[in-house]
Short mmCIF file of C-alpha atoms and ligand atoms in Angstrom, two decimals:
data_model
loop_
_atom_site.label_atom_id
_atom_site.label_comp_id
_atom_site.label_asym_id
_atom_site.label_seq_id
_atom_site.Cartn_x
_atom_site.Cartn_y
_atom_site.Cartn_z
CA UNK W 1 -65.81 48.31 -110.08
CA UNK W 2 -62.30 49.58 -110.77
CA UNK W 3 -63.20 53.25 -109.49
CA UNK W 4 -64.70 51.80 -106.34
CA UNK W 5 -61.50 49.62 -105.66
CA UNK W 6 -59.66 52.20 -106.17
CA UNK W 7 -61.64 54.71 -104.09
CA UNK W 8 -60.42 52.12 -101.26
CA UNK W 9 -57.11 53.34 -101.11
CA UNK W 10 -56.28 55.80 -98.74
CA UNK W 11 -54.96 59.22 -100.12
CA UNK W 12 -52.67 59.34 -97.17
CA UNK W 13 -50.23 56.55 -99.09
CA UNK W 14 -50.51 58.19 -101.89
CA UNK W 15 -47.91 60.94 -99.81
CA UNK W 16 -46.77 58.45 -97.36
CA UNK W 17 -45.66 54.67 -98.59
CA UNK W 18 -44.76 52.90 -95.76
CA UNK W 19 -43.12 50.42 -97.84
CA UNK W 20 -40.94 52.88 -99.12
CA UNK W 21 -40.03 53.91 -95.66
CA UNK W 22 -39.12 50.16 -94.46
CA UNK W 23 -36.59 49.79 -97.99
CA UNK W 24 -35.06 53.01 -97.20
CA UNK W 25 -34.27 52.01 -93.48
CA UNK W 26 -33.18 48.83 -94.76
CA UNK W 27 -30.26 50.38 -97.44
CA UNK W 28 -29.45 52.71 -94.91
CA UNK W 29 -28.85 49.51 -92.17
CA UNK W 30 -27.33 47.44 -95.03
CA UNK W 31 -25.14 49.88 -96.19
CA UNK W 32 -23.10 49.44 -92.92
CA UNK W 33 -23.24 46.35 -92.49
CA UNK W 34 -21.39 44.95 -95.50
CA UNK W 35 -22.96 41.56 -95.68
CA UNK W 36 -22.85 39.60 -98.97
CA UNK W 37 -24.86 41.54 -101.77
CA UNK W 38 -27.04 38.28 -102.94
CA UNK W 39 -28.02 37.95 -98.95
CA UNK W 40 -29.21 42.06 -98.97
CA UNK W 41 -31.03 41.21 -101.65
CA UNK W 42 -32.87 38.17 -101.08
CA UNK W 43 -34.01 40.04 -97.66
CA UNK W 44 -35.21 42.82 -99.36
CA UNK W 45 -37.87 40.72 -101.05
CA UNK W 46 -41.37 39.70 -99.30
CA UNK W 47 -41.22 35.49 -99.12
CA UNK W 48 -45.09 35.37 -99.88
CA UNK W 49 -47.89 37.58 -100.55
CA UNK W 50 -51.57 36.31 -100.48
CA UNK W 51 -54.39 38.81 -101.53
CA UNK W 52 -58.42 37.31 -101.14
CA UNK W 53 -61.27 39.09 -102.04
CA UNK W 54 -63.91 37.91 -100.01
CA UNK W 55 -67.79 38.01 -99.02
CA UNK W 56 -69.43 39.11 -96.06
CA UNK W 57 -73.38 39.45 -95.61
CA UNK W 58 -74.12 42.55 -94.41
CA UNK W 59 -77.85 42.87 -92.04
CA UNK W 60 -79.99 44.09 -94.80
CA UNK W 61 -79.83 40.49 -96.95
CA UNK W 62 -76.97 42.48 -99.23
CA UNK W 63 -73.25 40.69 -99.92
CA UNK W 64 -69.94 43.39 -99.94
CA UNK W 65 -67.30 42.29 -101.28
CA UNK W 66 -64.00 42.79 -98.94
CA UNK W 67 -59.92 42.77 -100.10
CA UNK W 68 -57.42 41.26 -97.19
CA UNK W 69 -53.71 40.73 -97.42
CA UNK W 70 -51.59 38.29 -95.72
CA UNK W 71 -48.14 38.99 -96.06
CA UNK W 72 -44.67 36.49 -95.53
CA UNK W 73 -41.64 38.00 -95.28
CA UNK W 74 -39.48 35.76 -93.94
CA UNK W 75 -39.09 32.63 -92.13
CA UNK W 76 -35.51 31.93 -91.72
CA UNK W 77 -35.92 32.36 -88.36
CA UNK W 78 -39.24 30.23 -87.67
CA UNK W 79 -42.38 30.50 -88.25
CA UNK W 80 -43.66 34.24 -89.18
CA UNK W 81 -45.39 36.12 -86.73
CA UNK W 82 -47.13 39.23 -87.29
CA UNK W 83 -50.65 41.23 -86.31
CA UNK W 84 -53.61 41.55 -87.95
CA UNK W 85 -55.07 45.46 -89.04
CA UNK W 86 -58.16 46.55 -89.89
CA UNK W 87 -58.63 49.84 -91.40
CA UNK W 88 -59.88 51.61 -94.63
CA UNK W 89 -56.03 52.65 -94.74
CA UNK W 90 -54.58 49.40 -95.48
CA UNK W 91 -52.91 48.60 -98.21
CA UNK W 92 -50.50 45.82 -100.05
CA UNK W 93 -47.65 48.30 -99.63
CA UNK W 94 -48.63 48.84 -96.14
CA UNK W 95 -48.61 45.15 -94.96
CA UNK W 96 -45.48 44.67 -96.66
CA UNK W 97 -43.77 47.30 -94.27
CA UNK W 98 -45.16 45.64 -91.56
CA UNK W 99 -44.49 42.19 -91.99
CA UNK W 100 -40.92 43.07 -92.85
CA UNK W 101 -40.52 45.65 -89.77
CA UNK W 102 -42.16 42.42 -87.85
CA UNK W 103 -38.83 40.51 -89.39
CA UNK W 104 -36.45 43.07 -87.64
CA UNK W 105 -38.82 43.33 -84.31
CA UNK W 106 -38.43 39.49 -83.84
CA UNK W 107 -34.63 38.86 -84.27
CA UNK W 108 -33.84 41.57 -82.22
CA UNK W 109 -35.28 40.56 -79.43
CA UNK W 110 -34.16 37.04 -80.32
CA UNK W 111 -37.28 35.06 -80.98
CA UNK W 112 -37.40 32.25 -83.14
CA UNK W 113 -39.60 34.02 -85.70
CA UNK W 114 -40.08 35.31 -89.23
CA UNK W 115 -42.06 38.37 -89.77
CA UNK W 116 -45.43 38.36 -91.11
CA UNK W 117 -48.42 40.85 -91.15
CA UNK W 118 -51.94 41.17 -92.44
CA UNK W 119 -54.93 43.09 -93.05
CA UNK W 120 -58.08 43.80 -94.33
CA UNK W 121 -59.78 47.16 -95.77
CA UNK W 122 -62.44 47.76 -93.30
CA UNK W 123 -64.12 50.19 -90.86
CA UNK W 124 -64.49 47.82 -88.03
CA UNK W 125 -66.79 50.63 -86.39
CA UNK W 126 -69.15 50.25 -89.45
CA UNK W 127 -70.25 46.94 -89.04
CA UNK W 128 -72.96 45.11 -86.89
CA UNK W 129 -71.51 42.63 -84.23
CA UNK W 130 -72.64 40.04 -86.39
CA UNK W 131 -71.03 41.15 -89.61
CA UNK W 132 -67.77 41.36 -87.95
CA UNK W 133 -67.74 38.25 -86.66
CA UNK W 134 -68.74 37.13 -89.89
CA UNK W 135 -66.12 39.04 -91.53
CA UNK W 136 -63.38 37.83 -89.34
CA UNK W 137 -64.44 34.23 -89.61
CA UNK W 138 -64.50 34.51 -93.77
CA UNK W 139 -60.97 36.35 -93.45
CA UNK W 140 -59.74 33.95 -91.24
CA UNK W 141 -60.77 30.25 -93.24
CA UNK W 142 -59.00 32.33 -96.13
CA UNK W 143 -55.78 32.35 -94.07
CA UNK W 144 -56.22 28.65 -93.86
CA UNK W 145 -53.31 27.49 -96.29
CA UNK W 146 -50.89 29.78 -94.20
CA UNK W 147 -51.56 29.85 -90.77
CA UNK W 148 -51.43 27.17 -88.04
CA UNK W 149 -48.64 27.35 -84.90
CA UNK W 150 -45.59 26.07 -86.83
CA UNK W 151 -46.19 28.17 -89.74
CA UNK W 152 -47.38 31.64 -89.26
CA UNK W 153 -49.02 32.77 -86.42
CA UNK W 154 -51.24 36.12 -86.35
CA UNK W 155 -51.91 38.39 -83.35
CA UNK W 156 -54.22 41.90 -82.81
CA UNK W 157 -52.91 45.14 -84.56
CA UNK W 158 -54.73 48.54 -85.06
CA UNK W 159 -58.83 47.64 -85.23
CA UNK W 160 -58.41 44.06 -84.27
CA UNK W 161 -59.48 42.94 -80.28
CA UNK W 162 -59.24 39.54 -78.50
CA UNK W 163 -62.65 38.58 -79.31
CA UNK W 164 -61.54 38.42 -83.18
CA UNK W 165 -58.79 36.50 -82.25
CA UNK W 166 -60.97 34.01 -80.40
CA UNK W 167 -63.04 33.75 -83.47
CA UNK W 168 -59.84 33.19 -85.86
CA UNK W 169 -58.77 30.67 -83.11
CA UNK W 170 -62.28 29.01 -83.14
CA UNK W 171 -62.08 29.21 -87.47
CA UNK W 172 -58.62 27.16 -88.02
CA UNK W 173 -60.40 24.86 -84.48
CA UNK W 174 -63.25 23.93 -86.22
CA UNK W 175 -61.43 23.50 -89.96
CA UNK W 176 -59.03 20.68 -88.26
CA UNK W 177 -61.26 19.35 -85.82
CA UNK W 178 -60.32 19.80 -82.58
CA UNK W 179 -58.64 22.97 -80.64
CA UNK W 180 -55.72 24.69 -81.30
CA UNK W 181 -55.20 27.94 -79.10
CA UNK W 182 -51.55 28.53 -79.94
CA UNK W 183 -52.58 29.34 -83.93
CA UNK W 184 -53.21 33.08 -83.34
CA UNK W 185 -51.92 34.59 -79.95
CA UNK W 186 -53.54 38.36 -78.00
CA UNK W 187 -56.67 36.02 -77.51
CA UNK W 188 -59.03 36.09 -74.16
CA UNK W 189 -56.98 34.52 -71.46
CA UNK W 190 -59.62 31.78 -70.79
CA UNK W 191 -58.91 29.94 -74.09
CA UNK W 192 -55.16 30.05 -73.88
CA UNK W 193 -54.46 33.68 -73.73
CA UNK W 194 -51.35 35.02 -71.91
CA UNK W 195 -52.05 37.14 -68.65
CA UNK W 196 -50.25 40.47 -69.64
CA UNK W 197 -50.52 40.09 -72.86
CA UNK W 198 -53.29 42.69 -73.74
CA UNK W 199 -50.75 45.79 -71.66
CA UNK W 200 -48.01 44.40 -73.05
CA UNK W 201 -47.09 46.63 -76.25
CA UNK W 202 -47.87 49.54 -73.87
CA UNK W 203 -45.96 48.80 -71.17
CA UNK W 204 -42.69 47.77 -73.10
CA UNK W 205 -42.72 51.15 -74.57
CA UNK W 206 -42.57 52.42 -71.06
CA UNK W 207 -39.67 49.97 -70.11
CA UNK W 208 -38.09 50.90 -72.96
CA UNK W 209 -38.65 54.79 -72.87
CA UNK W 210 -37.40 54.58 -68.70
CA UNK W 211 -34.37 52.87 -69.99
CA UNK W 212 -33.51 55.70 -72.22
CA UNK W 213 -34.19 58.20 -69.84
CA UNK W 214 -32.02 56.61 -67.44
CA UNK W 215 -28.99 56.10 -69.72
CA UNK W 216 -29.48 60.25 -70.07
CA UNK W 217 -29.21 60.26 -65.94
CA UNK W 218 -33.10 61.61 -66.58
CA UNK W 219 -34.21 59.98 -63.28
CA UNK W 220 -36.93 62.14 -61.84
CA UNK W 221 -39.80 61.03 -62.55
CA UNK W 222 -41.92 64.26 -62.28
CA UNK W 223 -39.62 66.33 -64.46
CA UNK W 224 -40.82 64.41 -67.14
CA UNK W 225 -44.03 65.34 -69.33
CA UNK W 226 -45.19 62.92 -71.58
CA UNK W 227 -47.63 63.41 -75.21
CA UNK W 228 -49.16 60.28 -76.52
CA UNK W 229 -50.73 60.17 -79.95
CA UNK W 230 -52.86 57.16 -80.19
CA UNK W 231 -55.24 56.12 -77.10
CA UNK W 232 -56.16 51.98 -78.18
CA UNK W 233 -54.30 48.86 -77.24
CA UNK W 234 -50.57 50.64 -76.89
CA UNK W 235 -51.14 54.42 -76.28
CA UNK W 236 -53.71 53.72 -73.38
CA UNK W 237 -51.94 51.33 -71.79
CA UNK W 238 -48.30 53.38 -72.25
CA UNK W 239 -50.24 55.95 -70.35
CA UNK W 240 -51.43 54.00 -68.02
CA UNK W 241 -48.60 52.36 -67.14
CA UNK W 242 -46.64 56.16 -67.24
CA UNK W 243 -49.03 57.17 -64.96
CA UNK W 244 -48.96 54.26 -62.41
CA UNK W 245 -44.71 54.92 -61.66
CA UNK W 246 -45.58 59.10 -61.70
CA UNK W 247 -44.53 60.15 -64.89
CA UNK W 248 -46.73 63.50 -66.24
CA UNK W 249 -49.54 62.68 -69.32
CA UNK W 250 -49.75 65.96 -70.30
CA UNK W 251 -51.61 64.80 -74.30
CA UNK W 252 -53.33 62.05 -75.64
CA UNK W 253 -55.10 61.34 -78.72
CA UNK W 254 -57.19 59.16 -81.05
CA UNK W 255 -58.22 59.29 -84.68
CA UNK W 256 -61.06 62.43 -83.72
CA UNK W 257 -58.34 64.65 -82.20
CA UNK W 258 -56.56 64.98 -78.63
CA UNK W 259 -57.19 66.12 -75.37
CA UNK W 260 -54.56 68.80 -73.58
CA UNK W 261 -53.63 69.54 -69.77
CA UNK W 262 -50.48 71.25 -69.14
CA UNK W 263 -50.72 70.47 -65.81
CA UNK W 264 -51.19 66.59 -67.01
CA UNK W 265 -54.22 64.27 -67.33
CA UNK W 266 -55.37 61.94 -64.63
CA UNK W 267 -55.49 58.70 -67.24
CA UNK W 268 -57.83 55.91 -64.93
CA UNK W 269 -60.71 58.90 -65.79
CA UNK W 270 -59.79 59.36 -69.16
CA UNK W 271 -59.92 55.67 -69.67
CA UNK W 272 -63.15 55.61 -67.88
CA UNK W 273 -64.40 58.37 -69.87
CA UNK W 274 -63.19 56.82 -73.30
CA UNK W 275 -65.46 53.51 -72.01
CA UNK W 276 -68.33 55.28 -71.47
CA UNK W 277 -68.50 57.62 -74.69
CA UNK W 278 -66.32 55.28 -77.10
CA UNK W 279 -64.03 58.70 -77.81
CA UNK W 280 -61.84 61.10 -76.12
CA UNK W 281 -63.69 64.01 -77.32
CA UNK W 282 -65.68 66.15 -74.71
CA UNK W 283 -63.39 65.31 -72.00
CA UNK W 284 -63.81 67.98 -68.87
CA UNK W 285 -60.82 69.65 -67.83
CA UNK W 286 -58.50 69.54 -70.66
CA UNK W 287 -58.10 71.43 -74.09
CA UNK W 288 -59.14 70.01 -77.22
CA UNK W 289 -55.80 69.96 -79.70
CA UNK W 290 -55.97 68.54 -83.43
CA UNK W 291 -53.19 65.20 -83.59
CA UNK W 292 -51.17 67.72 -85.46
CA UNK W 293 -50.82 70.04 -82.83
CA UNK W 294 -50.57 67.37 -79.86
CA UNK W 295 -47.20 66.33 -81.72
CA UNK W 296 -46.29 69.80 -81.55
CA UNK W 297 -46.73 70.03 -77.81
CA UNK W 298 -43.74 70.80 -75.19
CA UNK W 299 -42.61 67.84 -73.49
CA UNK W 300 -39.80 65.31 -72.67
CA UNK W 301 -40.81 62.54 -74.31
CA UNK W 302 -43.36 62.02 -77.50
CA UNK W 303 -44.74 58.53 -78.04
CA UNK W 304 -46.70 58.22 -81.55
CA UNK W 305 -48.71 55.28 -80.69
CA UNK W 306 -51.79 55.53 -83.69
CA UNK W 307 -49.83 54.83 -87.13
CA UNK W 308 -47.33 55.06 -89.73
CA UNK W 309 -45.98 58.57 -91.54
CA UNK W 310 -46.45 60.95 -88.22
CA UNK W 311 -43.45 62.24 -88.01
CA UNK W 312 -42.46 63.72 -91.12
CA UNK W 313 -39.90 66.34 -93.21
CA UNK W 314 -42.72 68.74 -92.89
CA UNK W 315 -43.31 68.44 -89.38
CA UNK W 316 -40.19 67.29 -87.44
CA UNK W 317 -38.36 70.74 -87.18
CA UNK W 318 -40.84 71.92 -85.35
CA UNK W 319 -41.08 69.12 -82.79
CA UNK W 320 -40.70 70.18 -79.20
CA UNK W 321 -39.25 67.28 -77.17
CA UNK W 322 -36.27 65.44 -76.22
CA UNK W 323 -37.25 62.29 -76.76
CA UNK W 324 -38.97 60.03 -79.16
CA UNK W 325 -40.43 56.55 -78.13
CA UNK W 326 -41.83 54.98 -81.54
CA UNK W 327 -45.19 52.70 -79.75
CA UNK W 328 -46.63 52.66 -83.51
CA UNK W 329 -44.45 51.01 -86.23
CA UNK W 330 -43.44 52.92 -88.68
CA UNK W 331 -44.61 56.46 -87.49
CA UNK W 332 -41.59 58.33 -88.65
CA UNK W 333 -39.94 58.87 -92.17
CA UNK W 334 -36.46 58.74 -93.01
CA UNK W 335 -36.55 62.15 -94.01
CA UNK W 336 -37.48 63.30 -90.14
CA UNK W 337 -35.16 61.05 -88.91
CA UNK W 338 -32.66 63.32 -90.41
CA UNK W 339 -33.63 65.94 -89.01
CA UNK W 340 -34.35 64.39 -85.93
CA UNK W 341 -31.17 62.93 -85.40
CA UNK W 342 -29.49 66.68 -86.33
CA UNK W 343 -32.07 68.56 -83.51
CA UNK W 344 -30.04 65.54 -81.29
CA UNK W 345 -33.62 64.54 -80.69
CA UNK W 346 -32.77 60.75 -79.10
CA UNK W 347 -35.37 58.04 -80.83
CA UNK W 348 -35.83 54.53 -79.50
CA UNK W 349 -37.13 53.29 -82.56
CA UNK W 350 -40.35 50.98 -82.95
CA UNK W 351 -38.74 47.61 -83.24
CA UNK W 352 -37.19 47.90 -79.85
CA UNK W 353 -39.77 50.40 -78.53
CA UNK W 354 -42.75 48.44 -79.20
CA UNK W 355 -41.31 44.35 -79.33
CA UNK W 356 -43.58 43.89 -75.64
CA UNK W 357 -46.50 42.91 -77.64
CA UNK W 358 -44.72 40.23 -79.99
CA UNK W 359 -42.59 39.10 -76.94
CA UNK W 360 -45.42 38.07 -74.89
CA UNK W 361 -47.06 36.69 -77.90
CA UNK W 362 -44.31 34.44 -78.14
CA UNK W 363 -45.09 33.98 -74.33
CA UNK W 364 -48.56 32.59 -75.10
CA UNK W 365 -47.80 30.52 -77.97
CA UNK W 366 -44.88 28.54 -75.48
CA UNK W 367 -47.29 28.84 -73.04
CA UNK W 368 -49.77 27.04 -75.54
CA UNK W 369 -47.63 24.53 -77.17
CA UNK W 370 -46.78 23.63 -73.25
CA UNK W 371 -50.45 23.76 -72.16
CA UNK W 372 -48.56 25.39 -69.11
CA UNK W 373 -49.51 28.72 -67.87
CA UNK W 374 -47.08 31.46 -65.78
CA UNK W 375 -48.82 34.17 -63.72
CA UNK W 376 -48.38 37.93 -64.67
CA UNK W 377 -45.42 38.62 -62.37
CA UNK W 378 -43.40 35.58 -64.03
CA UNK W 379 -44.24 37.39 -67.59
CA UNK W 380 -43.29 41.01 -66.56
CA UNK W 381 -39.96 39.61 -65.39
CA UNK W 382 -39.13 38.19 -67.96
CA UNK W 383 -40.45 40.96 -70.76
CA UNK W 384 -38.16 43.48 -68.92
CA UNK W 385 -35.27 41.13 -69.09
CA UNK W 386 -35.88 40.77 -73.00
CA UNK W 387 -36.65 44.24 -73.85
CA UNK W 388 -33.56 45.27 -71.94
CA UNK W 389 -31.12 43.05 -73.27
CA UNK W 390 -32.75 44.36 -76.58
CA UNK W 391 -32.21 47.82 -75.90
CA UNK W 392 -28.53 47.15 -75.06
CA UNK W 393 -27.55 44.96 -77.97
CA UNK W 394 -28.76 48.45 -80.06
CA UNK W 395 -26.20 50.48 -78.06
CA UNK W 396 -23.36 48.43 -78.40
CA UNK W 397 -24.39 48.25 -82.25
CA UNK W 398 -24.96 52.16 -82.05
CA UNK W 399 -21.79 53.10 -80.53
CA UNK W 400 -19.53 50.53 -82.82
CA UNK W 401 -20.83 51.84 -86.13
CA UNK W 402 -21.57 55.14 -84.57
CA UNK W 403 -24.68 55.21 -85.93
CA UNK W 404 -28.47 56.21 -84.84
CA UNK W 405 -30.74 54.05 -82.66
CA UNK W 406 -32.99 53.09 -85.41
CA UNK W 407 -30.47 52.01 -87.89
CA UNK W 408 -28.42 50.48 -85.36
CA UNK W 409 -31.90 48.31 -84.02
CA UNK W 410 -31.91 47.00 -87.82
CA UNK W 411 -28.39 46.40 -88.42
CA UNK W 412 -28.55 44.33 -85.26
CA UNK W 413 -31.61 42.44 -86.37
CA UNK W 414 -30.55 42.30 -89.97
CA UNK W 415 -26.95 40.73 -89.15
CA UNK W 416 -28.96 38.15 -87.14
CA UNK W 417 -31.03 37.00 -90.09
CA UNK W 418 -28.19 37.20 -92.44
CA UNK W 419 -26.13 34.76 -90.76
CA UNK W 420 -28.72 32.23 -90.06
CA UNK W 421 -29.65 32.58 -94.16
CA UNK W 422 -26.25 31.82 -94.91
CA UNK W 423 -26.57 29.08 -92.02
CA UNK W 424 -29.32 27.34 -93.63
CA UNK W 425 -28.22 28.02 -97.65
CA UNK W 426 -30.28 29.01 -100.70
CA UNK W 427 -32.66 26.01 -101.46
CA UNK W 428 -32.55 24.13 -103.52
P1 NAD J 501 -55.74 50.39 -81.83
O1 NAD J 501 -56.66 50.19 -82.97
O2 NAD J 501 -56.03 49.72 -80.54
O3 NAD J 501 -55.58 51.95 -81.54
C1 NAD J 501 -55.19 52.89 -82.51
C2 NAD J 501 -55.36 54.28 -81.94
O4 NAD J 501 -54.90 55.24 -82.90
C3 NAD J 501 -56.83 54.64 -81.67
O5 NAD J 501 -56.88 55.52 -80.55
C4 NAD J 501 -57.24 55.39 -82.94
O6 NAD J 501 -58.34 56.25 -82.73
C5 NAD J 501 -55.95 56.14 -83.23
N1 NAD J 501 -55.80 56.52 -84.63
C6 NAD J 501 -56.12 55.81 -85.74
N2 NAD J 501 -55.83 56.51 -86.84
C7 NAD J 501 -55.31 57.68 -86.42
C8 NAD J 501 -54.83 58.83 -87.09
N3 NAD J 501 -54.85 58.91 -88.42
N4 NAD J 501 -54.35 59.84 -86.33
C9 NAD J 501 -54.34 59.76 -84.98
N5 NAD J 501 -54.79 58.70 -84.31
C10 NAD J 501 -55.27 57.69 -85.01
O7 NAD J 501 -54.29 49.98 -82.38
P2 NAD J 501 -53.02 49.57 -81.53
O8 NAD J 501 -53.00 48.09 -81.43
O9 NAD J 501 -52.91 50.42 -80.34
O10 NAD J 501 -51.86 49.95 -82.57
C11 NAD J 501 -51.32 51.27 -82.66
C12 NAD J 501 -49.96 51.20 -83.35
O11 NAD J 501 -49.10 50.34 -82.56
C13 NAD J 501 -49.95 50.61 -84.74
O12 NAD J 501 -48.92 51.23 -85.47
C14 NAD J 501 -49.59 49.15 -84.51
O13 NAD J 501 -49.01 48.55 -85.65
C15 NAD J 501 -48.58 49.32 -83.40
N6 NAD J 501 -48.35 48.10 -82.59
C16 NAD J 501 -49.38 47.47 -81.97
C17 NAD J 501 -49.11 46.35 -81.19
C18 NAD J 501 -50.18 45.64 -80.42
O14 NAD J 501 -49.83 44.72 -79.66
N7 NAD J 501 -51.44 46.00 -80.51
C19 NAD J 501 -47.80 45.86 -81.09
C20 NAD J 501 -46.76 46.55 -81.73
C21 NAD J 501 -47.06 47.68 -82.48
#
């Protein structure tokens, strides 16, 4: 039983702990910051940890046995907020990363939230509709002691749709006895979803990444070649959105490999392709490349938009762009941001990059608590205005400590928590 537990855990963190990433980001973004030591540490620390072990009944008649993670790390701000992942890659360490990155992500784009993530280890591919639905549900009614809309609120992350969040939304419904849409937000719009929310991630990477290019006087749009690792919820919809205002897709990918045009990609039939044959491989007109290779490509602007640990010490020299624009969290270590940072490669890191999604999450869940609905234009608007006063607050931060994007992003967020710790005290 041990073995096959254990056989659960991807190799890849063996090489690559996110968790160690996120701690090492945080000294560095402490380390300027000079806040008192007992308020470094206490942030350091996840505020709760739940692990279940769970059963699902797969078709044949047979039971599995699934492990899921639901991870506090802080709710000095609010409630905790934070997606949902599943993948065969999660693990404790990894939803500790997240739900403390999620921390950051919220205060600096000023929402009043904690950070929380969770997870479970799962193919989502590999099960039936039925067995998904069934696994979600059981997942979800374990989440019961920890999630409702004041408390902590979950939302879609890698392998988790709207559907599933309509099912955790219908789960907590049906526990209390009557419905209560603003408990998990990303859900369908016609049981309290937000409109925009399901392009939001994607296209606040965009708002962000045009920002960047704009403070760099890079204004032309067709002088700019995008690569995109990732093709789901945030890397098609960053391309999308790219490709809507003109900008060049010259790469995408997903977990099978990437497709390659020099000349770019026309997206709408790569998305149409990707719904017809559930993958990006095959696609006419356009080279295959491995995910290594795409982030190897020529270009202005790479956007890692599939997971943590892309960018690494081995890789980064070798990197041929100008810009980075972080859509995943967590996909590069501090050991390529060195080097990064010394190429004078300029990185808007993934707590600014990719805040769209939690920002119109927040959205919903007002929209919710309100039972008042704004239309798309209303929600654009004001995500722009958000992710731009964001993006600002990190350059002022940047240029007073002279510092990089990404630590600057933290020290800004981190500052933010610190003082309303020391606001509320240590209880008791
Ligand atoms: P998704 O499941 O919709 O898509 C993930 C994509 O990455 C797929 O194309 C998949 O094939 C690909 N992929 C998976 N493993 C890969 C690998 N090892 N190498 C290359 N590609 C791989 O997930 P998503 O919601 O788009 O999330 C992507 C990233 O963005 C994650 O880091 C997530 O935490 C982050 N993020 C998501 C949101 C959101 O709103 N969905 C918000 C903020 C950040």
């Amino acid at each position: 039983m041990v073995a096959a537990l254990k056989n659960r855990i991807s190799p890849a963190h063996d090489l690559i702990n996110p968790y160690e990433t996120a701690l090492e980001q945080y000294e560095r973004a402490t380390n300027r910051l000079g806040i008192d030591e007992n308020v470094v540490e206490y942030m350091k620390w996840p505020h709760r940890e739940l692990t279940v072990n769970f059963p699902v009944k797969r078709d044949t008649g047979k039971i599995e046995m699934f492990t899921g993670y639901r991870v506090h790390h802080s709710t000095v701000m609010g409630p905790s907020k934070g997606g949902i992942r599943f993948s065969t890659d999660v693990t404790l360490d990894e939803v500790r990363a997240l739900a403390m990155w999620m921390t950051w992500k919220c205060a600096l784009v000023n929402l009043p939230y904690g950070g929380a993530k969770g997870g479970v280890l799962v193919d989502p591919k590999s099960l039936s509709a039925r067995e998904i639905e069934s696994l979600t549900r059981r997942y979800a009614s374990e989440l019961i002691p920890l999630i409702s809309p004041h408390s902590d609120i979950p939302a879609p992350d890698m392998g988790t749709t709207p559907q599933m969040m309509a099912w955790i939304m219908d789960t907590y419904s049906m526990t209390v006895g009557y419905a209560v849409p603003a408990v998990v937000t990303g859900k369908p719009i016609n049981i309290g979803g937000s409109q925009g929310r399901t392009e939001a991630t994607g296209r606040g990477v965009i708002v962000s990444m045009m920002e960047a290019l704009k403070r760099h006087g890079r204004t032309v749009k067709e002088d700019i070649r995008l690569v995109i690792q990732g093709f789901g919820n945030v890397g098609s919809h960053a391309a999308a959105y790219a490709y809507d205002l003109g900008y060049k897709v010259l790469a995408v990918s997903d977990v099978n490999g990437g497709i390659y045009n020099p000349n770019g990609l026309n997206i709408p039939s790569v998305r149409s392709y990707v719904a017809e044959t559930g993958g990006l491989s095959g696609y006419p007109s356009a080279e295959p490349v491995t995910n290594e290779e795409l982030l190897l490509l020529p270009c202005e602007v790479l956007i890692p938009a599939a997971m943590e640990g892309q960018i690494t010490g081995e890789n980064a020299a070798r990197l041929q762009t100008q810009f980075i624009v972080e859509g995943a969290n967590g996909p590069t270590t501090p050991e390529a941001d060195d080097i990064i940072n010394e190429r004078g490669i300029f990185l808007v890191p993934d707590i600014l990059a990719n805040a769209g999604g939690v920002v119109v999450s927040y959205f919903e869940w007002v929209q919710d608590l309100q039972a008042f609905f704004w239309d798309e234009e209303e929600i654009f608007r004001q995500l722009e205005r958000i992710l731009v006063k964001a993006y600002d607050a990190t350059v002022r931060t940047a240029e007073e400590y002279n510092v990089d994007m990404r630590t600057a992003a933290q020290m800004t967020a981190i500052k933010r928590v610190a003082e309303a710790l020391m606001t509320r005290g240590f209880y008791p």
